[in-house]
Amino acid sequence: MSMGDFLGIQPSELKFPFELRKQSSCSMQLTNKTDQYVAFKVKTTNPKRYCVRPNAGVVLPNSVCNVTVTMQAQKEAPPDMQCRDKFLVQSVIAPEGATNKDVTPEMFNKEDGKVVDDFRLRVVFVPANRPSPVPEGDEEGTSPGTSSAEDEIKKSSLPEAELMQKRSREGQRGGVSVVVVVVGLLVGILVGYLIRK
């Protein structure tokens, strides 16, 4: 569990199962280990992509609050399945007896010596349909030839992200390489030139 001054936040990064055109969710747990009321607010670098519920509130002393983060359905996969989106959880000591309705943006202004705890989380995409690994045989029941064949299969298989990127590139260029088209064109011009002579 990652600890700020006021809240323990778990997990330390948000992992979303990524599947095209499907919404996915993950949750984080905010744990107040103090004897005071703690107000929190969740911000993101990409507010159009995510819905956070609740995005602000109060965690009672020695209590836990679960926050659900939902990623909207995506139309295309990011390059190499990398995501640059980040979340910021800000927390501050709130007045005793404060409720979710009492949380205001002004509470998180870092002025007049007020301590505002900032905790950053990065977003990680996890392929939703991971290919099943090649089953490994028993050490005793497997011949050396079989074992090395399995190792070769494992080495030669592409990770799913690379495979998706490769398919995406092929779809963009219609499966025909630009180099092949240019070489074909040059050969045609050369043959035409030779025929005329």
Short mmCIF file of N, CA, C and O in Angstrom, two decimals, residues 123-178:
data_model
loop_
_atom_site.label_atom_id
_atom_site.label_comp_id
_atom_site.label_asym_id
_atom_site.label_seq_id
_atom_site.Cartn_x
_atom_site.Cartn_y
_atom_site.Cartn_z
N VAL A 123 -1.45 5.12 -15.29
CA VAL A 123 -2.40 4.17 -15.86
C VAL A 123 -1.62 3.14 -16.68
O VAL A 123 -0.71 3.48 -17.43
N VAL A 124 -1.98 1.87 -16.51
CA VAL A 124 -1.36 0.78 -17.24
C VAL A 124 -2.47 0.00 -17.95
O VAL A 124 -3.48 -0.34 -17.33
N PHE A 125 -2.29 -0.25 -19.24
CA PHE A 125 -3.24 -1.08 -19.99
C PHE A 125 -2.76 -2.52 -19.96
O PHE A 125 -1.59 -2.81 -20.24
N VAL A 126 -3.67 -3.42 -19.65
CA VAL A 126 -3.38 -4.85 -19.64
C VAL A 126 -4.25 -5.47 -20.71
O VAL A 126 -5.46 -5.25 -20.72
N PRO A 127 -3.68 -6.25 -21.66
CA PRO A 127 -4.52 -6.89 -22.68
C PRO A 127 -5.60 -7.74 -22.01
O PRO A 127 -5.31 -8.52 -21.11
N ALA A 128 -6.84 -7.57 -22.44
CA ALA A 128 -7.96 -8.28 -21.83
C ALA A 128 -7.92 -9.76 -22.17
O ALA A 128 -8.24 -10.61 -21.35
N ASN A 129 -7.52 -10.12 -23.41
CA ASN A 129 -7.48 -11.52 -23.84
C ASN A 129 -6.04 -11.95 -23.98
O ASN A 129 -5.49 -11.94 -25.07
N ARG A 130 -5.43 -12.32 -22.88
CA ARG A 130 -4.04 -12.79 -22.95
C ARG A 130 -4.01 -14.19 -23.57
O ARG A 130 -4.82 -15.02 -23.20
N PRO A 131 -3.08 -14.43 -24.49
CA PRO A 131 -3.00 -15.78 -25.05
C PRO A 131 -2.55 -16.76 -23.97
O PRO A 131 -1.76 -16.40 -23.11
N SER A 132 -3.09 -17.98 -24.02
CA SER A 132 -2.71 -18.95 -23.00
C SER A 132 -1.29 -19.40 -23.27
O SER A 132 -0.91 -19.64 -24.42
N PRO A 133 -0.48 -19.53 -22.21
CA PRO A 133 0.91 -19.91 -22.42
C PRO A 133 1.02 -21.36 -22.88
O PRO A 133 0.12 -22.15 -22.67
N VAL A 134 2.13 -21.67 -23.54
CA VAL A 134 2.37 -23.04 -23.99
C VAL A 134 2.57 -23.88 -22.74
O VAL A 134 3.40 -23.54 -21.90
N PRO A 135 1.81 -24.97 -22.57
CA PRO A 135 1.97 -25.76 -21.35
C PRO A 135 3.34 -26.42 -21.31
O PRO A 135 3.85 -26.89 -22.32
N GLU A 136 3.91 -26.40 -20.11
CA GLU A 136 5.22 -27.00 -19.95
C GLU A 136 5.05 -28.40 -19.40
O GLU A 136 4.26 -28.64 -18.51
N GLY A 137 5.85 -29.36 -19.92
CA GLY A 137 5.77 -30.73 -19.47
C GLY A 137 6.57 -30.94 -18.20
O GLY A 137 7.32 -30.07 -17.76
N ASP A 138 6.44 -32.14 -17.61
CA ASP A 138 7.24 -32.51 -16.45
C ASP A 138 8.69 -32.59 -16.86
O ASP A 138 9.02 -32.93 -17.99
N GLU A 139 9.56 -32.34 -15.90
CA GLU A 139 10.98 -32.45 -16.18
C GLU A 139 11.32 -33.87 -16.61
O GLU A 139 12.10 -34.09 -17.51
N GLU A 140 10.73 -34.90 -15.92
CA GLU A 140 11.08 -36.28 -16.20
C GLU A 140 10.40 -36.78 -17.47
O GLU A 140 10.99 -37.51 -18.25
N GLY A 141 9.14 -36.41 -17.71
CA GLY A 141 8.36 -36.96 -18.81
C GLY A 141 8.60 -36.28 -20.14
O GLY A 141 7.98 -36.62 -21.12
N THR A 142 9.46 -35.30 -20.21
CA THR A 142 9.66 -34.55 -21.44
C THR A 142 11.04 -34.86 -22.00
O THR A 142 12.03 -34.78 -21.29
N SER A 143 11.08 -35.19 -23.26
CA SER A 143 12.38 -35.46 -23.88
C SER A 143 13.06 -34.13 -24.17
O SER A 143 12.41 -33.11 -24.33
N PRO A 144 14.39 -34.12 -24.26
CA PRO A 144 15.10 -32.86 -24.54
C PRO A 144 14.65 -32.22 -25.84
O PRO A 144 14.56 -31.02 -25.94
N GLY A 145 14.32 -33.03 -26.88
CA GLY A 145 13.87 -32.47 -28.15
C GLY A 145 12.56 -31.73 -28.01
O GLY A 145 12.37 -30.66 -28.57
N THR A 146 11.63 -32.27 -27.24
CA THR A 146 10.32 -31.63 -27.03
C THR A 146 10.50 -30.33 -26.27
O THR A 146 9.91 -29.31 -26.59
N SER A 147 11.34 -30.36 -25.26
CA SER A 147 11.56 -29.18 -24.43
C SER A 147 12.10 -28.02 -25.26
O SER A 147 11.64 -26.91 -25.16
N SER A 148 13.09 -28.30 -26.13
CA SER A 148 13.67 -27.22 -26.92
C SER A 148 12.67 -26.72 -27.97
O SER A 148 12.67 -25.55 -28.31
N ALA A 149 11.81 -27.59 -28.48
CA ALA A 149 10.79 -27.15 -29.43
C ALA A 149 9.83 -26.19 -28.76
O ALA A 149 9.44 -25.16 -29.33
N GLU A 150 9.43 -26.51 -27.53
CA GLU A 150 8.54 -25.61 -26.79
C GLU A 150 9.22 -24.28 -26.54
O GLU A 150 8.60 -23.22 -26.65
N ASP A 151 10.51 -24.32 -26.22
CA ASP A 151 11.24 -23.08 -25.98
C ASP A 151 11.27 -22.23 -27.24
O ASP A 151 11.14 -21.00 -27.18
N GLU A 152 11.47 -22.88 -28.41
CA GLU A 152 11.50 -22.14 -29.68
C GLU A 152 10.15 -21.49 -29.96
O GLU A 152 10.08 -20.36 -30.45
N ILE A 153 9.06 -22.21 -29.66
CA ILE A 153 7.72 -21.63 -29.87
C ILE A 153 7.55 -20.41 -29.00
O ILE A 153 7.07 -19.37 -29.44
N LYS A 154 7.96 -20.50 -27.74
CA LYS A 154 7.83 -19.36 -26.82
C LYS A 154 8.64 -18.18 -27.31
O LYS A 154 8.19 -17.04 -27.26
N LYS A 155 9.87 -18.44 -27.79
CA LYS A 155 10.73 -17.34 -28.24
C LYS A 155 10.18 -16.67 -29.49
O LYS A 155 10.33 -15.48 -29.68
N SER A 156 9.57 -17.49 -30.38
CA SER A 156 9.13 -16.94 -31.65
C SER A 156 7.78 -16.25 -31.58
O SER A 156 7.42 -15.51 -32.47
N SER A 157 6.98 -16.50 -30.53
CA SER A 157 5.65 -15.88 -30.49
C SER A 157 5.77 -14.41 -30.09
O SER A 157 6.52 -14.05 -29.21
N LEU A 158 5.01 -13.59 -30.81
CA LEU A 158 5.00 -12.17 -30.54
C LEU A 158 4.09 -11.86 -29.36
O LEU A 158 3.04 -12.46 -29.23
N PRO A 159 4.45 -10.89 -28.52
CA PRO A 159 3.51 -10.45 -27.50
C PRO A 159 2.26 -9.87 -28.17
O PRO A 159 2.32 -9.38 -29.30
N GLU A 160 1.15 -9.92 -27.46
CA GLU A 160 -0.13 -9.50 -28.05
C GLU A 160 -0.11 -8.05 -28.52
O GLU A 160 -0.64 -7.72 -29.57
N ALA A 161 0.57 -7.18 -27.76
CA ALA A 161 0.60 -5.76 -28.14
C ALA A 161 1.31 -5.59 -29.48
O ALA A 161 0.86 -4.84 -30.34
N GLU A 162 2.43 -6.32 -29.67
CA GLU A 162 3.15 -6.20 -30.94
C GLU A 162 2.30 -6.75 -32.08
O GLU A 162 2.29 -6.20 -33.18
N LEU A 163 1.60 -7.85 -31.83
CA LEU A 163 0.75 -8.45 -32.85
C LEU A 163 -0.36 -7.49 -33.25
O LEU A 163 -0.63 -7.31 -34.44
N MET A 164 -0.98 -6.84 -32.26
CA MET A 164 -2.05 -5.87 -32.56
C MET A 164 -1.50 -4.72 -33.39
O MET A 164 -2.14 -4.26 -34.33
N GLN A 165 -0.30 -4.24 -33.01
CA GLN A 165 0.29 -3.11 -33.74
C GLN A 165 0.61 -3.52 -35.17
O GLN A 165 0.39 -2.77 -36.11
N LYS A 166 1.14 -4.74 -35.36
CA LYS A 166 1.47 -5.22 -36.69
C LYS A 166 0.22 -5.32 -37.55
O LYS A 166 0.19 -4.89 -38.69
N ARG A 167 -0.87 -5.88 -36.98
CA ARG A 167 -2.12 -5.99 -37.72
C ARG A 167 -2.66 -4.61 -38.07
O ARG A 167 -3.19 -4.40 -39.15
N SER A 168 -2.52 -3.67 -37.14
CA SER A 168 -3.00 -2.31 -37.38
C SER A 168 -2.25 -1.68 -38.55
O SER A 168 -2.84 -1.06 -39.42
N ARG A 169 -0.93 -1.85 -38.56
CA ARG A 169 -0.13 -1.28 -39.66
C ARG A 169 -0.51 -1.91 -40.99
O ARG A 169 -0.61 -1.24 -42.00
N GLU A 170 -0.73 -3.24 -41.01
CA GLU A 170 -1.10 -3.91 -42.25
C GLU A 170 -2.44 -3.41 -42.75
O GLU A 170 -2.63 -3.21 -43.95
N GLY A 171 -3.36 -3.18 -41.83
CA GLY A 171 -4.68 -2.68 -42.21
C GLY A 171 -4.60 -1.28 -42.79
O GLY A 171 -5.31 -0.92 -43.72
N GLN A 172 -3.67 -0.46 -42.28
CA GLN A 172 -3.55 0.91 -42.75
C GLN A 172 -3.00 0.98 -44.16
O GLN A 172 -3.33 1.87 -44.91
N ARG A 173 -2.15 0.03 -44.53
CA ARG A 173 -1.56 0.12 -45.87
C ARG A 173 -2.11 -0.94 -46.80
O ARG A 173 -1.54 -1.21 -47.85
N GLY A 174 -3.20 -1.58 -46.39
CA GLY A 174 -3.85 -2.53 -47.26
C GLY A 174 -3.06 -3.80 -47.50
O GLY A 174 -3.31 -4.51 -48.46
N GLY A 175 -2.09 -4.11 -46.68
CA GLY A 175 -1.33 -5.34 -46.79
C GLY A 175 -0.24 -5.29 -47.85
O GLY A 175 0.48 -6.24 -48.05
N VAL A 176 -0.09 -4.20 -48.61
CA VAL A 176 0.93 -4.08 -49.65
C VAL A 176 1.93 -3.03 -49.19
O VAL A 176 1.57 -1.91 -48.87
N SER A 177 3.18 -3.41 -49.21
CA SER A 177 4.24 -2.50 -48.79
C SER A 177 4.46 -1.41 -49.83
O SER A 177 4.40 -1.65 -51.03
N VAL A 178 4.76 -0.23 -49.37
CA VAL A 178 5.05 0.90 -50.26
C VAL A 178 6.31 0.60 -51.06
O VAL A 178 6.41 0.93 -52.25
#
